[in-house]
GROMACS .gro file of C-alpha atoms in nm:
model
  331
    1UNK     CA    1  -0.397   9.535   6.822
    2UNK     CA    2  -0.620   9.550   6.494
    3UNK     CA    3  -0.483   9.162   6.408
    4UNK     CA    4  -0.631   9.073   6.787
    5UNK     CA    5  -0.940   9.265   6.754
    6UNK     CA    6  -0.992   9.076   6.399
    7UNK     CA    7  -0.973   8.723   6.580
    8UNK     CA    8  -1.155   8.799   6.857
    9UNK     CA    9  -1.432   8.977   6.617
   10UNK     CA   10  -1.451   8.625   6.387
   11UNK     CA   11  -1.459   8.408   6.742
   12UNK     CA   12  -1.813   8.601   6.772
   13UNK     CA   13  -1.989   8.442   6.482
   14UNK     CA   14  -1.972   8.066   6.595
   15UNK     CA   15  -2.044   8.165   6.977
   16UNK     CA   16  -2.347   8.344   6.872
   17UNK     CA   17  -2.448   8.075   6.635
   18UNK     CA   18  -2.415   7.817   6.904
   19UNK     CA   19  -2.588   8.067   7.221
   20UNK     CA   20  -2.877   8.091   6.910
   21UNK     CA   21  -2.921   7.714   6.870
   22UNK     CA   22  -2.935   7.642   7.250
   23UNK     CA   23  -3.211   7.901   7.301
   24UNK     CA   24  -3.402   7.765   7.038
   25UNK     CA   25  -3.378   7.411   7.173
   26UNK     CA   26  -3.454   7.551   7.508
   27UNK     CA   27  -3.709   7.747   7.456
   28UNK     CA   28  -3.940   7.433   7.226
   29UNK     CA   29  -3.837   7.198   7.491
   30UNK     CA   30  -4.020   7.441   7.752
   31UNK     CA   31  -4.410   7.311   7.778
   32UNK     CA   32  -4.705   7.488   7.724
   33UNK     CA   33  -4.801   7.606   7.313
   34UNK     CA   34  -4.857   7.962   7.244
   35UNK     CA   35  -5.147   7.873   7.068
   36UNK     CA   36  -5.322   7.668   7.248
   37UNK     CA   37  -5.285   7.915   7.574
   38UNK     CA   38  -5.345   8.185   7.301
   39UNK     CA   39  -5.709   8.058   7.208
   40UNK     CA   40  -5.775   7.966   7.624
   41UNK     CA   41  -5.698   8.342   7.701
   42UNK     CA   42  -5.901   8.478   7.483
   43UNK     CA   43  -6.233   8.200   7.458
   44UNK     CA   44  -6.231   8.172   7.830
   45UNK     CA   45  -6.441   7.833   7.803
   46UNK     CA   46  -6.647   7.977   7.533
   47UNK     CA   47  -6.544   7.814   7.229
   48UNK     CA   48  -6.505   7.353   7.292
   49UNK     CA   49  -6.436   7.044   7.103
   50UNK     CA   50  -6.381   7.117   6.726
   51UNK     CA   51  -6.382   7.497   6.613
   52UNK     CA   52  -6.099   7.527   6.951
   53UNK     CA   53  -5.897   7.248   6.746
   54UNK     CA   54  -5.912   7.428   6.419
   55UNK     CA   55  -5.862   7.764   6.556
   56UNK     CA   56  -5.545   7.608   6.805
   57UNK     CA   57  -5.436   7.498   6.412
   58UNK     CA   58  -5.466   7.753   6.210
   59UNK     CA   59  -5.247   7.972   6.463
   60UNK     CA   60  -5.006   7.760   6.469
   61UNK     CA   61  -5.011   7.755   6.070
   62UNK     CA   62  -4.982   8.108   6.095
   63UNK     CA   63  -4.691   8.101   6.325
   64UNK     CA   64  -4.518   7.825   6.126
   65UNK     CA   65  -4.558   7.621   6.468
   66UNK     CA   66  -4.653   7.330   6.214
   67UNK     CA   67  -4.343   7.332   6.061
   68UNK     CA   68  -4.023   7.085   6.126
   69UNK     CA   69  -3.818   7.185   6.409
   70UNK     CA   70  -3.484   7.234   6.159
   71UNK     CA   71  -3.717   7.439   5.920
   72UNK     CA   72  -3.824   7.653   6.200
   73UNK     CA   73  -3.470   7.736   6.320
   74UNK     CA   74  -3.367   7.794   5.940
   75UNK     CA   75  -3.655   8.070   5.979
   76UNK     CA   76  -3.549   8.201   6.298
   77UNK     CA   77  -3.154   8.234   6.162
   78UNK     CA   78  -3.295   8.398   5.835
   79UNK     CA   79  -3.462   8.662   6.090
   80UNK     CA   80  -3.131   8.707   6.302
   81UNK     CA   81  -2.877   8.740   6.009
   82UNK     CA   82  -3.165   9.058   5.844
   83UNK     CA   83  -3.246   9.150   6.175
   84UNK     CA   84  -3.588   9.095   6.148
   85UNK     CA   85  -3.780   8.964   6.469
   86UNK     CA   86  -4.136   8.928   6.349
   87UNK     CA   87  -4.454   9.062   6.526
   88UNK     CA   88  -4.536   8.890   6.853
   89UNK     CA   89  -4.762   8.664   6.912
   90UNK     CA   90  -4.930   8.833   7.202
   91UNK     CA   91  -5.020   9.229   7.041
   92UNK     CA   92  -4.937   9.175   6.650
   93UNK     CA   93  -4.646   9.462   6.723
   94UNK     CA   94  -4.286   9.428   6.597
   95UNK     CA   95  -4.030   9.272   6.802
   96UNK     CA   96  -3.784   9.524   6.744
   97UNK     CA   97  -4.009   9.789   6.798
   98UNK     CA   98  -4.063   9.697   7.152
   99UNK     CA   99  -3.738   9.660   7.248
  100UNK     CA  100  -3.650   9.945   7.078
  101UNK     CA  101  -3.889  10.109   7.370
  102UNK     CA  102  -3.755   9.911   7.634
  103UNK     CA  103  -3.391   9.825   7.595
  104UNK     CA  104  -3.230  10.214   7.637
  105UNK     CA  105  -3.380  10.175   8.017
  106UNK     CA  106  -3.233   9.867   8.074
  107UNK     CA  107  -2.865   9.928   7.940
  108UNK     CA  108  -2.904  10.288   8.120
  109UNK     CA  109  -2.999  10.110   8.421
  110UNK     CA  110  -2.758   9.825   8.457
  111UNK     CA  111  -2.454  10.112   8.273
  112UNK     CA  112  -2.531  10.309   8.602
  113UNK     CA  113  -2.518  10.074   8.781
  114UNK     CA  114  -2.180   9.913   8.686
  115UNK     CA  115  -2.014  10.257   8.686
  116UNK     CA  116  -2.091  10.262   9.053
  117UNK     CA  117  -1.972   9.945   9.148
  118UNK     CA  118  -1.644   9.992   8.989
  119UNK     CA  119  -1.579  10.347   9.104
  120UNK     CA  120  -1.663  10.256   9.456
  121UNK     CA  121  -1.564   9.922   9.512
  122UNK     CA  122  -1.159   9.934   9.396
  123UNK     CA  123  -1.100  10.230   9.603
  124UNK     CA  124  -1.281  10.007   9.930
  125UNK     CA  125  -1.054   9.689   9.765
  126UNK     CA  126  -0.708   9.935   9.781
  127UNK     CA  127  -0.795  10.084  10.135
  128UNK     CA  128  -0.857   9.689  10.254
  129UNK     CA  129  -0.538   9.577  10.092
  130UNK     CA  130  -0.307   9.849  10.203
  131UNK     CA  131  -0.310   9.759  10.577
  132UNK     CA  132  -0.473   9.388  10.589
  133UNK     CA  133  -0.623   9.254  10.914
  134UNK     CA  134  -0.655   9.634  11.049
  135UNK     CA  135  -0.967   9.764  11.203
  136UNK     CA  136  -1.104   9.873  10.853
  137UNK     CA  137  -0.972   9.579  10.681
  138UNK     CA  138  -1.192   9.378  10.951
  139UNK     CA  139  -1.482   9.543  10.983
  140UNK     CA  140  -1.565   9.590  10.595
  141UNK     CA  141  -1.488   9.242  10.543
  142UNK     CA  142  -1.783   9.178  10.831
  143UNK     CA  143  -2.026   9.393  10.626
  144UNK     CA  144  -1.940   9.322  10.266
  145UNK     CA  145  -2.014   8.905  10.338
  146UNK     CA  146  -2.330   9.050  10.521
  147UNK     CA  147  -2.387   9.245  10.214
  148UNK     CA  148  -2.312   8.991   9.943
  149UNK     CA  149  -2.543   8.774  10.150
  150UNK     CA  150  -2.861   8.980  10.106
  151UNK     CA  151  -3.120   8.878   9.806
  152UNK     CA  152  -3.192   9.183   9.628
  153UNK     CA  153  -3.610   9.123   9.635
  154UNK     CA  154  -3.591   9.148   9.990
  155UNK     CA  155  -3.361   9.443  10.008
  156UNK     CA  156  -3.602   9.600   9.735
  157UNK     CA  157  -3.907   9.536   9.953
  158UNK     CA  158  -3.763   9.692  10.281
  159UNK     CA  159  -3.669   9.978  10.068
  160UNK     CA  160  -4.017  10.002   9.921
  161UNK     CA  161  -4.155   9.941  10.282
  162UNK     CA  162  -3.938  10.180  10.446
  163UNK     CA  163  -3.829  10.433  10.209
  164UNK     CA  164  -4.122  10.490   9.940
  165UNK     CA  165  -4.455  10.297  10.061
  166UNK     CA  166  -4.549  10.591  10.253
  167UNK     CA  167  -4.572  10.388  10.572
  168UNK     CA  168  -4.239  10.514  10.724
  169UNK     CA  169  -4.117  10.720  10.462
  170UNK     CA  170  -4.186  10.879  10.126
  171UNK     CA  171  -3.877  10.967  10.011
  172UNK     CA  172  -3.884  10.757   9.664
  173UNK     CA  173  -4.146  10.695   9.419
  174UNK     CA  174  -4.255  10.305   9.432
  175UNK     CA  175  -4.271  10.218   9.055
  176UNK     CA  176  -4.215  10.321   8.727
  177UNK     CA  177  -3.918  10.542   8.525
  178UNK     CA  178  -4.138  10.901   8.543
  179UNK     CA  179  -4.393  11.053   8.676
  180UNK     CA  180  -4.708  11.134   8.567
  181UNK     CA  181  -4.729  11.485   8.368
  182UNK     CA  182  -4.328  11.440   8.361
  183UNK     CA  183  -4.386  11.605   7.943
  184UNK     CA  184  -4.436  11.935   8.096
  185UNK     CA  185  -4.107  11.947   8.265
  186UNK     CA  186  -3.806  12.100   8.121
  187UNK     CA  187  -3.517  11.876   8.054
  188UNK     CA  188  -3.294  11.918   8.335
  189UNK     CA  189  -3.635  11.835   8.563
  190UNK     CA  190  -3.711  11.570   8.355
  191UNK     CA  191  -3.325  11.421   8.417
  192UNK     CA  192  -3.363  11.483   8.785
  193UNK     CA  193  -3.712  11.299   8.792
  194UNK     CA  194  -3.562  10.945   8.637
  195UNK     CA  195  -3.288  10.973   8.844
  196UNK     CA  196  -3.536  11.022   9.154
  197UNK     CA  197  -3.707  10.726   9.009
  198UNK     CA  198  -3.375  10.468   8.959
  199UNK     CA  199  -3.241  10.544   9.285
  200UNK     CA  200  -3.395  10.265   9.471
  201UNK     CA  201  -3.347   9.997   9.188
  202UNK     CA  202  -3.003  10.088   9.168
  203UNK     CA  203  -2.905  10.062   9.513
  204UNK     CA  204  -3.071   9.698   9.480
  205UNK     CA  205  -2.848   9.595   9.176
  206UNK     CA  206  -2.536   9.772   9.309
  207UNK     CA  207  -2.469   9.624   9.652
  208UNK     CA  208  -2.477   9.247   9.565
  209UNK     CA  209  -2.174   9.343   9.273
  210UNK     CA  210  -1.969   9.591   9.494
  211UNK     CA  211  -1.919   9.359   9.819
  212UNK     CA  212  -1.789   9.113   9.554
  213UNK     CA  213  -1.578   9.334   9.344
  214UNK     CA  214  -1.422   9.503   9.633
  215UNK     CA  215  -1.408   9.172   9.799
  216UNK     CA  216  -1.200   9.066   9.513
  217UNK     CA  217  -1.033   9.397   9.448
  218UNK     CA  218  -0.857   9.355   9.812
  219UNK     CA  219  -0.721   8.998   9.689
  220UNK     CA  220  -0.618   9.109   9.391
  221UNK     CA  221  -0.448   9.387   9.550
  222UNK     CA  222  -0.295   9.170   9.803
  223UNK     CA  223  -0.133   8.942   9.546
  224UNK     CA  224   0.028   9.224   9.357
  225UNK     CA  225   0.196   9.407   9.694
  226UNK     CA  226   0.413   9.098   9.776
  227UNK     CA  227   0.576   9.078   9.422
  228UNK     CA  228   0.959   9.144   9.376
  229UNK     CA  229   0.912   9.458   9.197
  230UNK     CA  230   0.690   9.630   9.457
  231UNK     CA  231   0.964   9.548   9.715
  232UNK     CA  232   1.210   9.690   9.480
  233UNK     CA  233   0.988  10.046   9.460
  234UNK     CA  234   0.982  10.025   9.845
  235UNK     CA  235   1.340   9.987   9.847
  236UNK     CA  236   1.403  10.317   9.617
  237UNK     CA  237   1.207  10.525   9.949
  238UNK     CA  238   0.896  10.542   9.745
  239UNK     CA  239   0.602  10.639   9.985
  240UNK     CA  240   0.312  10.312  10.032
  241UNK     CA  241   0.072  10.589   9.855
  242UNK     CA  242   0.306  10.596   9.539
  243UNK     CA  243   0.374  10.227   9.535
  244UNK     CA  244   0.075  10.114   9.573
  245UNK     CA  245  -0.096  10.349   9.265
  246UNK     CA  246   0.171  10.394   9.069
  247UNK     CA  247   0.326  10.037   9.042
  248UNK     CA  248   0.064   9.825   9.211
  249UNK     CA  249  -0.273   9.923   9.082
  250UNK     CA  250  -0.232   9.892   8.739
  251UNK     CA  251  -0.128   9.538   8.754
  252UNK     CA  252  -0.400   9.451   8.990
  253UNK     CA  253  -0.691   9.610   8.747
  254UNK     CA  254  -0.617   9.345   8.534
  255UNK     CA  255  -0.823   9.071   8.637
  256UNK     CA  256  -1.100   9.340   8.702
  257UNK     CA  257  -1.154   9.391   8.375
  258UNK     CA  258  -1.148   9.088   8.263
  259UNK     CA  259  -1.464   9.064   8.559
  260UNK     CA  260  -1.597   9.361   8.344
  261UNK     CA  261  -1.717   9.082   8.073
  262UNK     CA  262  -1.917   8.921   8.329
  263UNK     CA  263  -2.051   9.148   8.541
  264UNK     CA  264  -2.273   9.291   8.245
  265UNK     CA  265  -2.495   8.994   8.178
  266UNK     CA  266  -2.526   8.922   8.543
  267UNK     CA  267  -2.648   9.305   8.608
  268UNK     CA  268  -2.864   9.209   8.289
  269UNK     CA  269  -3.039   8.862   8.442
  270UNK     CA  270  -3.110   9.051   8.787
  271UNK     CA  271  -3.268   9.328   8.635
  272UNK     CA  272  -3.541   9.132   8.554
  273UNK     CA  273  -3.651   9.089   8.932
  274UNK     CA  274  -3.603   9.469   8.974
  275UNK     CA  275  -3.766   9.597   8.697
  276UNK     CA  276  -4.051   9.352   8.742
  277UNK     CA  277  -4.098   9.476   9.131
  278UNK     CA  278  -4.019   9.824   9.057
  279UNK     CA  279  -4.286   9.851   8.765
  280UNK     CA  280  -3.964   9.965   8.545
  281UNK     CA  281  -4.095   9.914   8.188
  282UNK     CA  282  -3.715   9.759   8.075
  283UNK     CA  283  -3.599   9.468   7.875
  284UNK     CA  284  -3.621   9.273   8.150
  285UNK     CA  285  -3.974   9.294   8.263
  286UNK     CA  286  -4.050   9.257   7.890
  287UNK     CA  287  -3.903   8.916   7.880
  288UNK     CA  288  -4.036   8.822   8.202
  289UNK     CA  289  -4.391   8.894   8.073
  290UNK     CA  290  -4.283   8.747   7.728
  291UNK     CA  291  -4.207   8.399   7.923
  292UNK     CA  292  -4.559   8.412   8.050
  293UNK     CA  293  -4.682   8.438   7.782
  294UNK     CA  294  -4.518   8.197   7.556
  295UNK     CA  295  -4.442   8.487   7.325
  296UNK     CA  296  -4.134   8.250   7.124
  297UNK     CA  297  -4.051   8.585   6.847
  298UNK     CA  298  -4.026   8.829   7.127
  299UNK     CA  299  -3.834   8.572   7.378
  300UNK     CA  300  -3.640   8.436   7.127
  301UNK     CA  301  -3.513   8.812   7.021
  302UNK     CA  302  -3.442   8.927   7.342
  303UNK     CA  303  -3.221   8.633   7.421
  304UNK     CA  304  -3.031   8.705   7.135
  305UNK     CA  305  -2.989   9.068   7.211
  306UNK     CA  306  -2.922   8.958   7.522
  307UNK     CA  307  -2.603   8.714   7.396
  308UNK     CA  308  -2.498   9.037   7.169
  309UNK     CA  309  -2.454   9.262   7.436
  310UNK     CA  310  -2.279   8.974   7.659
  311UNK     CA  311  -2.057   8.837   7.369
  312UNK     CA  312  -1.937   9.311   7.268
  313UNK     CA  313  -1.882   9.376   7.686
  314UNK     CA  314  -1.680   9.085   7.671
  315UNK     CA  315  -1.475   9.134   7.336
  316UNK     CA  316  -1.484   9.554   7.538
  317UNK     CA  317  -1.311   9.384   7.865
  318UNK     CA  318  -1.064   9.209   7.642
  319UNK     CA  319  -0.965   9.503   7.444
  320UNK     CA  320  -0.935   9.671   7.781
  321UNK     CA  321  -0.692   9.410   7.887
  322UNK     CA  322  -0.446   9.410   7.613
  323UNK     CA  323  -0.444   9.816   7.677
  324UNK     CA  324  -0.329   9.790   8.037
  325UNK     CA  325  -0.071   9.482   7.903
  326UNK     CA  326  -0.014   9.495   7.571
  327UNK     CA  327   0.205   9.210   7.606
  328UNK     CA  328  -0.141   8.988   7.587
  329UNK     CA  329  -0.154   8.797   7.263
  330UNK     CA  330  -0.452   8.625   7.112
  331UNK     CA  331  -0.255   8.278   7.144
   0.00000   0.00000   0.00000
């Protein structure tokens, strides 16, 4: 176990080096210069012709923007190996420091969220699998493809239509993590508050992820029930219940954690919609605004934060794996 976790610990270094050097590429391919829109925000047509030009120059001096492409991505490796952002080029305030603010909402957020999926979804996946092309078996498969079908942005704005605009209903607050005057609370209201406040974000990343998981719990499921060994419990007397949990569903979580890995990053990249419509101050809505802004230190760190947390919930998953089988080997 310790030998496996080694390998799989040294495979991390050249993946991140390589997700690192494609971001970089990518993100100086993308047009537009940070100074130039920089010195256009903040002139507004005031300043023309030469003093724009020096100013345009001398921030991109500041920035090293001057600087050979290879010498810049030296730079930006030095700052990933210490750890060290920068300050962005939009406030002056450290990287880290503002994801520092943001990034406990977002993992809380999309952690939430995957905790739901998985506890709801396998039981749906079992109950599908254990009597296939029955009435339940047929209608869930009717609404989960209805579900999965959905785009979360619209499901968020019937929600905030419906549900929290005050038009129908005002059953949710519309935006943010907190009310206002939320410091005077005690610390169980303050709990129940955020969680008043995620509700309606998390139904819009949940649904998407637990048509598909349960979706591919059932197959999963399916697969396992028609092996030799489940006909052999069957043959013993054992109840359905008993062969199905006991010798079936531990063999069919298998490839579920392996979608563990995956599921992660995905919740991560569709946060950014939500917490943009919801007002959520996350990671996401950070980089969104980042992207806008042509903020490179602050896009260029949360893309690599980003490819950490991907790169330990998929080394998690694996470790996960060779628990339920140990008989999984690195080779």
């Amino acid at each position: 176990m310790f030998r496996y976790l080694f390998k799989r610990l040294l495979m991390i270094v050249p993946t991140m080096f390589g997700i690192v050097l494609i971001t970089f590429i990518v993100i100086r391919l993308a047009p537009g210069d940070p100074a130039e829109m920089k010195i256009h925000a903040s002139a507004k047509g005031m300043i023309s012709g030469r003093a724009a030009t020096k100013i345009i120059e001398d921030t991109r001096k500041l920035y090293g923007l001057d600087k050979p492409l290879p010498t810049q991505f030296a730079l930006w490796m030095k700052r990933v190996v210490t750890f060290d952002f920068g300050t962005s080029y939009k406030d002056h305030q450290p990287v880290l420091k503002k994801i520092a603010q943001t990034l406990p909402i977002t993992l809380a957020l999309n952690i939430i969220t995957l905790l739901i999926v998985y506890l709801v979804s396998i039981p749906w996946g079992i109950l599908s699998a254990v009597k296939p092309v029955g009435w339940f078996d047929r209608l869930s498969a009717v609404f989960l493809y209805v579900l999965y079908s959905l785009p979360s942005f619209w499901i968020a704005m019937l929600l905030i239509v419906f549900v929290a605009g005050g038009d129908y209903l005002n059953w949710f607050p519309i935006a943010g993590i907190i009310s206002d005057g939320a410091e005077n609370l005690s610390l169980f209201q303050k709990l129940g508050n955020i969680t008043w406040h995620l509700v309606l974000p998390v139904v819009c990343l949940t649904y998407g992820s637990f048509a598909f998981l349960a979706r591919f719990s059932r197959a999963t499921m399916l697969e396992v029930v028609h092996q030799d060994y489940i006909r052999t419990a069957r043959a013993k007397g054992l109840s359905e219940w008993k062969v199905i949990l006991k010798h079936g569903f531990r063999n069919a979580l298998i490839p579920q954690l392996t979608l563990m890995g995956t599921l992660l990053p995905a919740l991560l990249g569709g946060s950014v919609i939500i917490e943009q419509i919801f007002a959520i101050p996350g990671m996401g809505r950070l980089g969104f605004e980042a992207v806008l802004s042509r903020d490179y230190p602050l896009i260029m760190a949360i893309a690599t934060i980003d490819a950490m947390l991907t790169l330990v919930s998929l080394l998690l998953s694996d470790l996960l794996y060779v628990m339920v089988d140990p008989r999984i080997s690195f080779e």
